[in-house]
Structure formats: structure tokens, C-alpha cells
XYZ file of C-alpha atoms in Angstrom:
686
model
C -24.403 45.287 -3.512
C -22.368 42.915 -5.659
C -22.581 42.433 -9.403
C -25.711 40.529 -10.401
C -27.523 40.971 -7.070
C -30.962 42.543 -6.829
C -33.237 43.981 -4.172
C -36.868 45.076 -3.870
C -37.070 48.825 -3.223
C -40.028 48.562 -0.815
C -37.925 46.275 1.364
C -35.532 49.193 1.887
C -37.980 52.083 2.298
C -41.685 52.836 2.132
C -41.036 56.117 0.323
C -39.901 54.897 -3.108
C -42.561 56.354 -5.389
C -39.799 58.745 -6.446
C -36.115 57.858 -6.260
C -32.833 59.570 -7.070
C -30.117 57.491 -8.750
C -26.606 58.982 -8.526
C -23.671 57.827 -10.640
C -20.248 58.847 -9.377
C -16.595 58.560 -10.326
C -13.286 60.157 -9.437
C -10.808 61.551 -11.957
C -7.178 61.457 -10.750
C -6.402 64.464 -12.949
C -9.625 66.316 -12.093
C -10.482 66.632 -15.798
C -12.183 63.314 -16.584
C -15.945 63.079 -16.734
C -18.791 60.955 -18.104
C -22.449 61.425 -19.050
C -25.440 59.455 -17.788
C -28.172 57.988 -19.970
C -31.439 56.125 -19.399
C -33.374 53.697 -21.598
C -36.979 52.639 -20.991
C -37.526 49.073 -22.250
C -40.638 47.011 -22.963
C -41.176 43.288 -22.384
C -38.958 42.520 -25.393
C -35.994 44.343 -23.886
C -36.140 47.134 -26.473
C -37.197 50.767 -26.403
C -40.787 51.371 -27.535
C -39.490 54.263 -29.668
C -36.419 56.488 -29.880
C -38.143 58.849 -27.412
C -37.434 56.312 -24.650
C -33.725 57.167 -24.844
C -32.787 59.936 -22.361
C -29.294 61.447 -22.452
C -27.580 64.858 -22.672
C -29.507 65.818 -25.829
C -32.862 64.599 -24.459
C -32.766 65.020 -20.659
C -36.441 65.135 -19.600
C -39.430 62.862 -20.165
C -42.655 64.657 -21.072
C -44.578 62.699 -18.414
C -42.015 63.518 -15.715
C -41.001 59.907 -15.172
C -37.337 60.622 -15.982
C -35.304 63.775 -15.492
C -31.544 64.075 -15.777
C -30.675 66.518 -12.996
C -27.080 67.096 -14.027
C -23.938 67.025 -11.967
C -23.586 68.143 -8.382
C -20.306 68.622 -6.475
C -19.456 66.131 -3.747
C -16.593 65.998 -1.281
C -14.530 63.703 -3.486
C -15.640 64.566 -6.990
C -19.016 64.919 -8.665
C -22.166 62.863 -8.995
C -24.483 62.788 -11.994
C -28.041 62.426 -10.710
C -31.262 61.158 -12.269
C -34.744 61.606 -10.821
C -37.250 58.806 -11.417
C -40.961 59.187 -10.650
C -41.803 55.494 -10.680
C -45.522 56.227 -10.319
C -45.431 58.022 -13.681
C -43.566 55.320 -15.630
C -45.882 53.994 -18.390
C -47.290 50.536 -17.581
C -45.811 48.952 -20.730
C -42.277 49.840 -19.554
C -40.795 46.804 -17.796
C -37.158 47.813 -17.321
C -35.203 51.044 -16.908
C -31.522 50.814 -17.810
C -29.171 53.293 -16.104
C -25.877 53.762 -17.926
C -23.018 56.197 -18.441
C -20.694 56.884 -21.351
C -17.530 58.796 -22.087
C -17.167 61.097 -25.063
C -14.746 60.742 -27.940
C -11.719 58.529 -27.259
C -11.971 58.689 -23.454
C -12.372 55.401 -21.565
C -13.677 54.455 -18.123
C -10.347 52.902 -17.232
C -9.062 56.463 -16.773
C -11.560 57.013 -13.918
C -11.603 55.528 -10.439
C -14.201 54.525 -7.847
C -17.108 54.034 -10.254
C -20.291 53.607 -8.263
C -24.063 54.004 -8.324
C -26.231 54.989 -5.369
C -30.023 55.000 -4.996
C -31.870 57.233 -2.520
C -35.556 57.417 -1.632
C -37.776 60.501 -1.832
C -36.563 61.632 1.604
C -32.962 61.639 0.387
C -31.905 58.625 2.465
C -29.373 56.438 0.677
C -30.746 52.906 0.256
C -28.095 51.034 -1.704
C -24.675 51.353 -3.327
C -22.908 49.324 -5.985
C -19.261 49.786 -6.960
C -17.965 48.793 -10.386
C -14.467 47.333 -10.622
C -11.690 48.447 -12.951
C -13.543 49.203 -16.187
C -10.599 48.855 -18.553
C -11.015 50.191 -22.074
C -14.826 50.367 -22.266
C -16.463 53.666 -23.199
C -19.963 52.900 -21.872
C -21.183 51.003 -18.811
C -24.589 49.814 -17.648
C -24.377 50.512 -13.922
C -27.737 49.010 -13.015
C -31.388 48.704 -13.887
C -34.792 49.173 -12.301
C -37.359 46.547 -13.263
C -40.889 45.512 -12.309
C -41.809 42.447 -10.302
C -45.543 42.406 -9.858
C -46.536 45.652 -8.120
C -43.002 46.339 -6.915
C -39.875 47.819 -8.440
C -36.517 46.112 -7.972
C -32.941 47.244 -8.613
C -30.267 45.020 -10.122
C -26.513 45.745 -10.012
C -25.204 45.115 -13.540
C -21.769 46.668 -14.165
C -21.513 45.626 -17.825
C -19.345 47.526 -20.301
C -19.524 48.381 -24.003
C -16.568 49.279 -26.184
C -18.725 51.005 -28.819
C -19.786 53.950 -26.664
C -23.188 55.487 -26.145
C -24.237 54.928 -29.763
C -23.435 51.220 -29.596
C -25.206 50.752 -26.275
C -28.332 52.594 -27.449
C -28.382 50.693 -30.753
C -28.246 47.404 -28.868
C -31.514 48.318 -27.156
C -33.299 49.283 -30.366
C -32.557 53.018 -30.661
C -32.028 54.184 -34.245
C -29.023 56.499 -33.901
C -28.395 59.208 -36.499
C -24.641 59.741 -36.301
C -23.593 60.199 -39.920
C -19.820 60.764 -39.980
C -20.029 63.723 -42.318
C -22.433 65.492 -39.975
C -20.804 64.693 -36.645
C -18.461 67.688 -36.704
C -19.895 70.818 -35.110
C -18.556 74.310 -34.757
C -17.809 75.702 -31.322
C -16.269 79.155 -31.147
C -15.369 78.833 -34.812
C -13.477 75.584 -34.311
C -14.458 72.268 -35.827
C -14.743 69.645 -33.097
C -14.782 65.941 -33.778
C -17.957 64.421 -32.399
C -18.391 61.044 -30.761
C -17.573 58.120 -33.028
C -20.490 56.036 -34.155
C -19.808 52.368 -34.648
C -22.606 50.651 -36.395
C -23.347 47.082 -35.560
C -24.477 45.161 -32.582
C -22.648 47.090 -29.870
C -21.428 43.868 -28.313
C -20.926 44.137 -24.546
C -17.429 43.730 -23.147
C -16.699 41.480 -20.191
C -15.730 43.525 -17.145
C -12.742 42.451 -15.038
C -15.018 41.363 -12.222
C -16.817 38.933 -14.525
C -19.823 39.303 -16.759
C -23.210 40.106 -15.334
C -26.043 37.578 -15.809
C -28.380 38.280 -18.675
C -31.115 40.561 -17.275
C -34.602 39.147 -17.184
C -37.008 41.385 -19.173
C -39.874 42.332 -17.144
C -36.388 59.365 -18.305
C -23.946 87.995 -17.460
C -25.416 88.578 -14.186
C -25.111 92.284 -14.887
C -28.249 92.315 -16.990
C -31.190 90.066 -17.789
C -30.300 88.056 -20.897
C -32.448 87.880 -23.985
C -34.584 84.733 -24.127
C -34.401 81.990 -26.668
C -37.123 82.265 -29.265
C -40.067 80.272 -28.051
C -42.519 78.226 -30.074
C -44.980 81.121 -29.980
C -42.443 83.472 -31.562
C -40.590 81.285 -33.987
C -43.310 80.785 -36.560
C -44.061 77.405 -38.123
C -42.047 74.704 -36.361
C -39.340 72.908 -38.261
C -39.684 69.159 -38.454
C -37.831 67.481 -35.613
C -34.967 65.128 -36.296
C -36.330 61.657 -36.867
C -33.531 59.946 -34.960
C -31.459 60.901 -31.906
C -27.827 61.907 -32.356
C -25.136 61.268 -29.765
C -22.998 64.188 -30.995
C -23.315 66.866 -28.325
C -25.466 69.818 -29.254
C -23.872 73.143 -29.948
C -24.600 75.702 -27.238
C -25.906 78.853 -28.906
C -25.355 82.262 -27.310
C -28.492 84.296 -26.581
C -29.784 86.664 -29.214
C -29.258 90.400 -28.785
C -32.283 92.088 -27.144
C -34.127 94.644 -29.280
C -33.250 98.305 -28.905
C -35.191 100.047 -26.148
C -37.859 102.614 -27.061
C -36.958 104.768 -24.045
C -35.754 108.316 -24.775
C -32.877 108.016 -22.287
C -31.479 105.821 -19.520
C -33.591 107.504 -16.845
C -36.682 105.758 -18.210
C -37.033 102.577 -16.160
C -39.017 99.686 -17.666
C -42.086 98.562 -15.758
C -41.512 95.386 -13.755
C -43.816 92.621 -12.632
C -41.968 92.249 -9.318
C -40.976 95.727 -8.036
C -38.232 96.000 -5.434
C -38.120 99.713 -4.662
C -40.675 99.449 -1.829
C -38.726 96.856 0.149
C -37.637 98.475 3.421
C -36.873 95.608 5.810
C -35.507 92.080 5.763
C -38.973 90.758 6.602
C -40.388 92.532 3.550
C -37.647 91.036 1.405
C -38.238 87.517 2.697
C -41.985 87.708 2.102
C -41.566 89.181 -1.380
C -38.818 86.757 -2.396
C -40.849 83.745 -1.244
C -43.961 84.908 -3.072
C -42.066 85.704 -6.281
C -40.203 82.389 -6.324
C -43.157 80.144 -5.500
C -45.545 81.878 -7.910
C -43.109 81.496 -10.827
C -42.475 77.843 -9.905
C -46.203 77.147 -10.153
C -46.693 79.069 -13.408
C -43.582 77.750 -15.209
C -43.836 73.965 -14.744
C -40.430 73.181 -16.228
C -38.773 75.566 -13.774
C -40.762 74.254 -10.813
C -39.969 70.690 -11.750
C -36.289 71.528 -12.208
C -36.051 72.780 -8.614
C -38.152 70.096 -6.909
C -37.125 66.926 -8.772
C -33.847 66.798 -6.864
C -35.841 66.787 -3.614
C -37.719 63.588 -4.486
C -40.896 65.385 -5.531
C -43.126 63.636 -8.084
C -44.059 65.117 -11.428
C -47.568 66.526 -11.278
C -49.787 69.559 -10.792
C -48.084 72.071 -8.490
C -49.693 74.691 -6.286
C -47.805 77.046 -3.991
C -48.909 79.042 -0.945
C -47.454 81.697 1.358
C -47.915 82.605 5.025
C -49.832 79.439 5.903
C -50.701 79.107 9.597
C -50.054 75.660 11.093
C -50.715 74.602 14.723
C -47.650 73.968 16.874
C -48.124 73.778 20.625
C -49.566 76.945 22.113
C -48.400 79.183 19.249
C -49.209 78.559 15.579
C -46.265 78.645 13.191
C -46.206 80.407 9.838
C -43.688 78.966 7.388
C -42.797 81.350 4.595
C -44.345 79.047 2.009
C -45.787 75.671 1.131
C -45.321 73.645 -2.052
C -47.901 70.982 -2.818
C -47.796 68.597 -5.791
C -50.576 66.189 -6.770
C -49.856 63.010 -8.681
C -52.364 60.187 -9.214
C -54.479 61.335 -6.267
C -51.512 61.487 -3.894
C -50.042 64.665 -2.416
C -46.421 65.652 -1.866
C -46.013 68.619 0.490
C -42.986 70.669 1.493
C -42.724 73.589 3.933
C -40.477 76.436 2.791
C -38.357 78.724 4.970
C -36.489 81.589 3.268
C -33.822 84.067 4.336
C -32.377 87.031 2.446
C -29.261 89.199 2.704
C -26.847 87.811 5.288
C -29.533 86.463 7.607
C -28.779 82.925 8.764
C -31.265 80.112 9.125
C -32.384 79.556 12.729
C -32.065 76.112 14.268
C -35.206 76.347 16.404
C -37.302 77.642 13.513
C -36.290 74.866 11.139
C -36.656 72.281 13.933
C -40.244 73.403 14.518
C -41.069 73.035 10.824
C -39.514 69.558 10.772
C -41.687 68.538 13.736
C -44.817 69.997 12.135
C -44.097 68.212 8.856
C -43.562 64.894 10.656
C -46.842 65.179 12.576
C -48.858 66.207 9.527
C -47.330 63.636 7.191
C -45.550 66.149 4.943
C -42.578 64.975 2.935
C -39.979 67.749 3.181
C -38.769 71.050 4.580
C -36.896 73.247 2.090
C -34.693 76.105 3.246
C -33.679 78.876 0.832
C -30.969 81.408 1.654
C -27.833 83.041 0.287
C -25.667 80.453 2.003
C -24.281 77.405 0.203
C -24.587 74.026 1.887
C -21.449 71.877 2.170
C -21.206 68.176 2.894
C -20.156 67.608 6.471
C -20.917 71.214 7.449
C -24.700 71.578 7.947
C -26.261 75.030 7.953
C -28.649 74.178 10.804
C -28.483 71.763 13.734
C -31.687 69.762 13.517
C -32.529 66.628 15.498
C -34.496 63.970 13.641
C -36.554 61.495 15.671
C -35.674 58.141 14.088
C -38.470 56.453 16.033
C -41.080 58.117 13.849
C -42.283 55.960 11.014
C -42.795 58.945 8.715
C -39.552 60.446 7.474
C -39.165 64.125 6.612
C -36.333 65.237 4.341
C -34.469 68.508 4.948
C -33.176 70.163 1.769
C -31.371 73.420 1.089
C -31.439 75.651 -1.966
C -29.248 78.710 -2.453
C -30.541 81.807 -4.247
C -27.565 81.413 -6.588
C -28.882 77.974 -7.615
C -32.346 79.448 -8.258
C -30.849 82.146 -10.506
C -28.657 79.536 -12.225
C -31.619 77.334 -13.179
C -33.660 80.323 -14.384
C -30.738 81.526 -16.480
C -30.231 78.115 -18.086
C -33.877 77.949 -19.146
C -33.964 81.520 -20.467
C -30.666 81.623 -22.298
C -30.036 78.109 -23.478
C -32.906 75.645 -23.135
C -36.138 77.585 -23.464
C -39.532 76.833 -21.927
C -41.544 76.741 -25.162
C -43.802 79.657 -24.288
C -43.228 83.418 -24.565
C -45.263 84.298 -21.461
C -43.401 81.783 -19.298
C -40.073 83.006 -20.631
C -41.056 86.538 -19.636
C -41.987 85.355 -16.126
C -38.551 83.774 -15.737
C -36.947 86.988 -16.980
C -38.811 88.980 -14.360
C -37.800 86.513 -11.642
C -34.146 86.728 -12.691
C -34.256 90.524 -12.785
C -35.734 90.545 -9.291
C -33.081 88.182 -7.880
C -30.266 90.236 -9.397
C -31.555 93.611 -8.158
C -29.386 95.134 -5.452
C -32.369 95.600 -3.128
C -33.774 92.051 -3.350
C -31.334 90.543 -0.848
C -31.064 87.402 -3.019
C -27.586 87.821 -4.439
C -26.150 84.527 -3.252
C -23.134 83.968 -1.021
C -21.803 87.447 -0.212
C -19.707 87.395 2.953
C -16.425 85.624 3.690
C -17.230 85.729 7.400
C -15.822 87.363 10.503
C -12.585 85.344 10.284
C -11.591 86.761 6.885
C -9.831 89.958 8.022
C -7.976 88.360 10.997
C -6.778 85.475 8.806
C -5.670 87.813 6.020
C -3.803 89.993 8.506
C -2.308 86.963 10.259
C -0.923 85.647 6.969
C 0.472 89.061 6.080
C 2.128 89.376 9.529
C 3.135 85.672 9.569
C 1.385 85.218 12.917
C -1.287 82.721 11.815
C -0.614 79.276 13.264
C -1.695 75.891 11.977
C -4.770 74.609 13.784
C -6.327 78.078 14.098
C -10.129 77.535 13.725
C -10.440 80.832 11.867
C -8.422 79.390 8.975
C -10.890 76.504 8.740
C -13.792 78.986 8.554
C -12.082 80.817 5.674
C -11.479 77.510 3.818
C -15.168 76.558 4.131
C -16.293 79.958 2.869
C -13.799 79.752 -0.013
C -15.419 76.448 -0.998
C -18.856 78.085 -0.909
C -17.609 80.935 -3.071
C -16.130 78.578 -5.655
C -19.389 76.657 -5.941
C -21.240 79.917 -6.525
C -18.698 80.975 -9.165
C -19.395 77.667 -10.941
C -23.143 78.326 -10.918
C -22.804 81.820 -12.322
C -20.336 80.908 -15.053
C -22.294 77.778 -15.971
C -25.536 79.717 -16.225
C -23.953 82.249 -18.528
C -22.277 79.645 -20.754
C -25.041 77.056 -20.732
C -22.391 74.436 -19.994
C -21.451 72.339 -16.995
C -19.001 74.087 -14.667
C -17.987 72.148 -11.563
C -15.240 72.247 -8.941
C -12.543 69.725 -9.825
C -11.617 67.416 -6.954
C -8.458 65.303 -6.819
C -9.200 63.560 -3.519
C -10.134 59.896 -3.364
C -13.716 58.847 -2.740
C -14.479 58.351 0.922
C -12.134 61.076 2.149
C -13.533 62.642 5.304
C -14.654 66.204 4.423
C -13.644 67.554 7.824
C -10.147 66.106 7.562
C -9.759 67.385 3.994
C -10.739 70.941 4.986
C -8.423 70.804 8.008
C -5.510 69.937 5.678
C -6.424 72.838 3.389
C -6.599 75.171 6.405
C -3.090 74.113 7.478
C -1.892 74.621 3.905
C -3.392 78.128 3.967
C -1.461 78.908 7.148
C 1.816 77.652 5.638
C 1.573 79.034 2.099
C -0.884 81.903 2.443
C -2.865 80.848 -0.648
C -6.405 79.697 -1.398
C -6.598 77.492 -4.486
C -9.303 75.833 -6.578
C -9.799 74.281 -10.003
C -12.896 74.396 -12.208
C -13.817 71.904 -14.901
C -15.639 73.724 -17.696
C -17.241 71.669 -20.430
C -15.626 72.336 -23.830
C -12.617 74.041 -22.200
C -9.118 72.817 -23.146
C -8.109 72.189 -19.528
C -8.884 72.909 -15.897
C -9.363 76.579 -15.005
C -7.215 77.213 -11.916
C -7.826 80.018 -9.397
C -5.280 81.072 -6.793
C -5.702 83.848 -4.219
C -2.369 84.832 -2.666
C -3.197 86.561 0.629
C 0.437 87.627 1.099
C 0.716 89.575 -2.146
C -2.970 90.443 -2.529
C -3.011 88.976 -6.076
C -5.518 86.749 -7.846
C -4.250 84.394 -10.530
C -6.491 82.658 -13.054
C -4.805 80.176 -15.360
C -5.236 77.231 -17.676
C -2.729 74.650 -18.891
C -3.083 73.414 -22.452
C -1.186 70.331 -23.631
C 1.181 70.462 -26.569
C -0.250 69.032 -29.817
C 0.687 65.478 -30.598
C 2.041 66.365 -34.032
C 3.861 69.214 -35.740
C 6.781 71.464 -34.859
C 7.141 73.555 -31.672
C 7.492 76.812 -33.608
C 4.251 76.025 -35.442
C 2.553 75.445 -32.086
C 3.783 78.767 -30.742
C 2.684 80.729 -33.813
C -0.725 79.094 -33.838
C -1.245 79.822 -30.127
C -0.380 83.489 -30.638
C -2.835 83.680 -33.550
C -5.593 82.137 -31.427
C -4.911 84.734 -28.726
C -5.091 87.702 -31.110
C -7.914 89.282 -29.086
C -6.658 88.248 -25.646
C -5.385 90.885 -23.173
C -1.828 92.092 -23.763
C -0.945 91.432 -20.111
C -1.684 87.701 -20.453
C 1.276 85.700 -19.150
C 2.385 82.756 -21.312
C 4.676 80.097 -19.850
C 6.094 77.136 -21.757
C 5.913 73.897 -19.773
C 8.904 71.631 -20.317
C 10.000 68.272 -18.977
C 11.982 68.393 -15.767
C 11.733 70.591 -12.711
C 12.958 73.822 -14.275
C 10.399 76.140 -15.820
C 10.445 77.045 -19.476
C 10.454 80.429 -21.212
C 7.757 82.884 -20.189
C 6.588 86.376 -20.990
C 3.572 88.557 -21.607
C 1.535 88.169 -24.760
C 2.407 91.741 -25.718
C 6.103 90.812 -25.847
C 5.615 87.425 -27.494
C 3.310 88.508 -30.303
C 6.114 89.866 -32.514
C 8.442 86.945 -31.703
C 6.557 83.669 -30.981
C 9.904 81.849 -31.160
C 10.778 83.356 -27.768
C 8.356 80.805 -26.278
C 10.676 77.935 -27.237
C 13.502 76.600 -25.027
C 16.996 77.490 -26.164
C 18.787 74.725 -28.001
C 15.580 72.861 -28.902
C 16.558 69.698 -27.023
C 14.017 70.038 -24.196
C 10.629 68.475 -24.850
C 7.676 70.857 -24.557
C 4.730 69.445 -22.572
C 2.335 72.372 -23.035
C 1.664 76.002 -22.189
C 0.254 77.781 -19.139
C -1.772 80.957 -19.694
C -2.349 83.246 -16.699
C -3.950 86.568 -15.847
C -3.226 88.471 -12.619
C -5.317 91.116 -10.872
C -5.542 92.787 -7.521
C -7.533 90.987 -4.865
C -10.417 92.688 -3.094
C -9.619 93.298 0.540
C -12.994 93.407 2.304
C -14.967 90.286 3.148
C -18.194 91.310 1.372
C -19.510 91.573 -2.175
C -18.974 95.299 -2.693
C -16.873 96.759 -5.508
C -13.783 96.481 -3.283
C -14.742 93.094 -1.870
C -12.912 89.797 -2.259
C -15.984 87.940 -3.561
C -16.580 90.432 -6.372
C -12.906 90.359 -7.373
C -12.902 86.546 -7.690
C -16.116 86.589 -9.739
C -14.734 89.271 -12.055
C -11.362 87.536 -12.448
C -12.918 84.214 -13.508
C -15.367 85.906 -15.871
C -12.650 88.019 -17.506
C -10.257 85.089 -17.922
C -12.836 82.823 -19.507
C -14.374 85.417 -21.841
C -11.076 86.943 -23.004
C -8.748 83.930 -23.017
C -10.357 80.486 -22.753
C -13.025 81.061 -25.413
C -10.302 81.582 -28.024
C -8.587 78.240 -27.379
C -9.079 74.968 -29.188
C -10.419 72.055 -27.262
C -7.794 69.347 -27.834
C -8.988 66.024 -29.141
C -9.047 63.542 -26.251
C -6.213 61.073 -26.290
C -6.967 57.455 -25.709
C -5.183 56.417 -22.559
C -3.644 53.036 -22.009
C -5.797 51.014 -19.572
C -4.299 50.484 -16.162
C -2.493 47.200 -15.652
C -4.179 44.931 -13.117
C -2.289 44.584 -9.877
C -0.254 41.415 -9.526
C -1.428 38.914 -7.013
């Protein structure tokens, strides 16, 4: 689409009762990000109330019409997704504005390849609109959904605001409560400057591609964490804030669980979902399916969280197991069925689960896809310990495009299930003590060693030959085993992000530096060749509120794991003051932490362990004082697990432990630097 154009959704697909809108961008540095927001507008082009403003502090509509799904990794960056149930949108809402904003002093001109995509309930992409160079704006309206008679249409807008999220929301009638004296919040004991609030009209800024036409008026894995206090437990509710605030909410750590009444550790607490009787993989699959689906039905917020991304509507959910469905001469029994009712219409998905290292079977999933197509079901959902990657499908399924009814195939990893449960228990709450307890029991079940639902847990059969080939220098570029290791490394990193993000209650995503549109197969082939040449697997994580990207490097030659972060030098002050302050901040960090001073030029700066630098912070400074300091790199090293599995001596466990230790002992003590306003890119000369 081009700026200002519009299209009727039913002209693109018949399955648009629910749609997924994805906003994407690429950060050249891997650190840049933005946040999506949604405004529901009436015939006057204003919100009916402040509750019609959905953003990071208000992500879900009570009626299920809008749900911010959060960010998901893609091959060339990340996408921020929003689920819209258009059948649940109130009739007095005429327009739905889809926007994004950057926090603090960051601007969209620092990002590349801004685009919005819209997909139908089956996951098929229907349209795409790319925004040109955004310049110095801090908020952009990417597009809008609006009514035309009985239909919904989408318009490509691409209009920018220089007054940020607060200015954009104010322009549409939201009464923002961003008092300057209250915008600072404390994170890890450090005062952080919140988003600036510019009162006034929030005048839109003309984008380089021209201004859009005025729119026509017409939502620690080691133990089960303690839950947030629910409404039932917290006593009389405190009055809610009258107006929304764009300053990001402080993430509170979970409260300490009460002391156990058991006489000793041999007393095991009674559990709702026991695992001791599970003897076979079939038993585990049946139990895991039943546990998951029952909790989804009984905890609506959890069930909605998992199904919204699959195009499911918001409504009454019922779940079933071991349902017999006719298929040729032999009936088929999918592990489960999810059925959701909304306004008299049904949405149905068949569920196939696997546990431990068992792989999904092509013929089994193909049969369920055929059954769903014949019976008019909407989706087939597979659940296993594997992690799906773009361009590398887990099953080979043929879809008959001649059929009018489309069936979507979705995958969910057990790590994602645990991640969503952990977020609700530890950080968001479900507003009910009984439902919180159900989620706790689900999480305890998934984390038990006998459940078989531990997530990605095997680097594959190529791991040992590749590791030995690198050690012996006999591994050649183009070896398909190196490509298999690279794909499994990517799966592991995505799982590490889920686990760390669930524990922190913050977004943790793989940082990508590739340009949008890069072929995933070609990118992985380049990484496989790099592995053969250098013998290292590398990745970067972007953790919200962290001072920089968290880098992970696995050196297969030396058997060492390195976790590190680079922090920029402050814009003001003296280098010796910086060094002393950094040492003070790292007072509780491990003594074996390596500190390296980053200086201009190719040569490295001074370096040493924290134990050596604590008495003499001046040793961190270059001799002579003439070299400009760019920042500091902090690193921890540990031995790498050798086996391919998730045992105590396994590679997967060692990576998980290394990232957890580095973040909890080093990164949490660092200041998050105030974002610097970058100079907008100069337009290319004709």
C-alpha cells in the first residue's frame, strides 16, 4: 500500500472477524525499539474515555476487542503485534488508530524499514505498508481501521508527531497525567527520567513522503515464584488513577513466599497435577494436554493470552481431550480441542502435543489439517519442546489452496507456555487468588523433571561432530552439520529470552542487525560458515531497562562461554569519576568480572578483573590521558557444557546459567543511561 490508500478487509479475505496487526522496524545497532499503542475513536474522532487508550501500561481491553501481544522475534528484527477482535468492537467506535512511539529522547529516524502488516485469522498476510524516513518524530500513526457500513477498512497513514505518545494521545482526547515531578521512577535504586510530556495540541509533523490526507471519521525456573497479591487478598481496593500516564510502570519483584509449615524438606506439598505416576511418553502427552487445556479454560486471561496470537476471538472457551473424529477408515484422536464461542459463532482448533524430545510427525499433523478443513475448523495448534524458526518449518504439511476454507497451522513451545504463566503470576496478576493458584500449579508441573515439558533441550546429533571438528580444525565450510548447529543455537537463544523475560517481567528479545527482507536460509548459511572459520557461536539480547545489549559468545575451541555488556561513557564529567562510580556500582558483582576500557582507535584499552581494579580504579584509564574513552565492556567467563543435552554437564544448561548469573550479578547494578537524541539522517542527494 501507499500512503493515503485504503482497502476493504473483506475484499482481501473472508476470515477477518479477528485480525493481527504487526508493526516492525530494524535497528542498525540492535538496541533501538518502539512501543505500539491503539486508540478507539467515536464519530467525533476522539476517544469515548481514557479507557479507549491501549498502550504498554494498559495492554488489554476488557471486552477482548484489543490485546497488545508484545514483541516476537523475526528473521530481521522484531515485530510488535496487536490482536483485534473486530466482532467485539463496541458499535459506537468508528475508527481504530494504530500507532507507535519511542521513549525518552529517541526518535524514529534512528530506525529503518518501518512497516505495518495486517494478517487474517488464519495468519495469512493481507497487506503491507512501509513508512519512509521518519526524521525526528517520536510517534507515528502507521494506519487505522475504520467502519464503512457493515465492513471494516484499513487506511495507510504514516503521519508523525514530534511530541511523543503523550502528545499523540492528547490530540485524540486522552487526558494524560504526566506531571513532571512524578515522572521519575526508581528502578534498582536508580532514578530514571520518564518520558517527557509536552502539553498542547500535539501537532502532527509532515513526513518526508508528504502528509497523509485528513482521515474521515467514521484495544527463577528453579522454583515456583510467589504470586502477586490478588484482589481477593489485598483488602479494600485503592482508587485507580483517574488519568493514564505514559511513564513506564515500575516492574516489582515478587513477594517472598511464606515460610513452610513442614517439619523438614522430606515433606512434599500436595499438588493438583501430580507427576510421579507418569511412566511413558504417551502418559506425559495426555497429562500435559489435559493440564494445559484445563487451566486455559479456567483462567481466561491465560487462555486468551495464548490464543489471541492465533487469530482466536475473545469469548467463552471450552477445552476437550481425546476427541474422536472420523478420517477415512480409521478415526483420528487429536490430543485436544479448543473451542471458543463469540456472538453465536464458533472458533475451533485441534491440538497436537509432544513431550520430551519427541518430534512432531508430518503425517499426523497433515491428517489433522485435512480433518479441520473438511469440518470447517479454523486452526491446528502443535505444542512441543521445539522452537519454530522462520524459514525452517517443524513439519512438512501440504495445504490445498483450492479449498475455500483456510486452516491455519500454529506452533507453541512449552517454554512459551511457561513464560506466559510466569508473567501473569509474578508481574501482572490475574485478579483472583484461585486462578493464581491454578497457574502456580501449572508452572510447577511444567518445571518438574518428570513432566517432559522443559522446552528446547537437545542441540541435536550434529553437536558433538561439529564441536570435535572445530577442535581438530577439520570442519569445512558448507558442512550441513554446521547449519544444524546454527539453527539449534537460534532456538536456544529464543528460549533463553523467554526464561529471562519471564523472571524479570520485562521484554527480552534477540537483537538482529540484518536488514529487513534478508533470506533466513542465506543468513543462517553465512553464520554456519562463520562458525567453521572462527569456531564461535554468538548472539545478542536486548533487555528492557538494561544499559546495553547483552552479548553471548560460545567459543567451541576453548570451551568457554562469555557473557558481556558494553556501557557507553557518560556525556559529562571526568574519566576518573566515571571509573570510581562504575566500581562503586559493581560493589556486589563477582570479583572475577573482567572490565575493559573501550577507547577510540583499533587498539584496546586497559583491562583487568574487578578484584584488581577495586583498590585502584585509576588503572582503568589510558596512560597519558590523551585517548578518548568511548565506554566500558564488562564480561564474565565460565566453562561451557560439553554434552548436547540439558543435564548438569550439558551445553544448554551452561548457557542458561551463564546468562542468568551475568544479569543478576552484574547488569542489575548498572545505571540505564539516558537516551541521547540522535541527529536525523540526511536525505540522499538526487
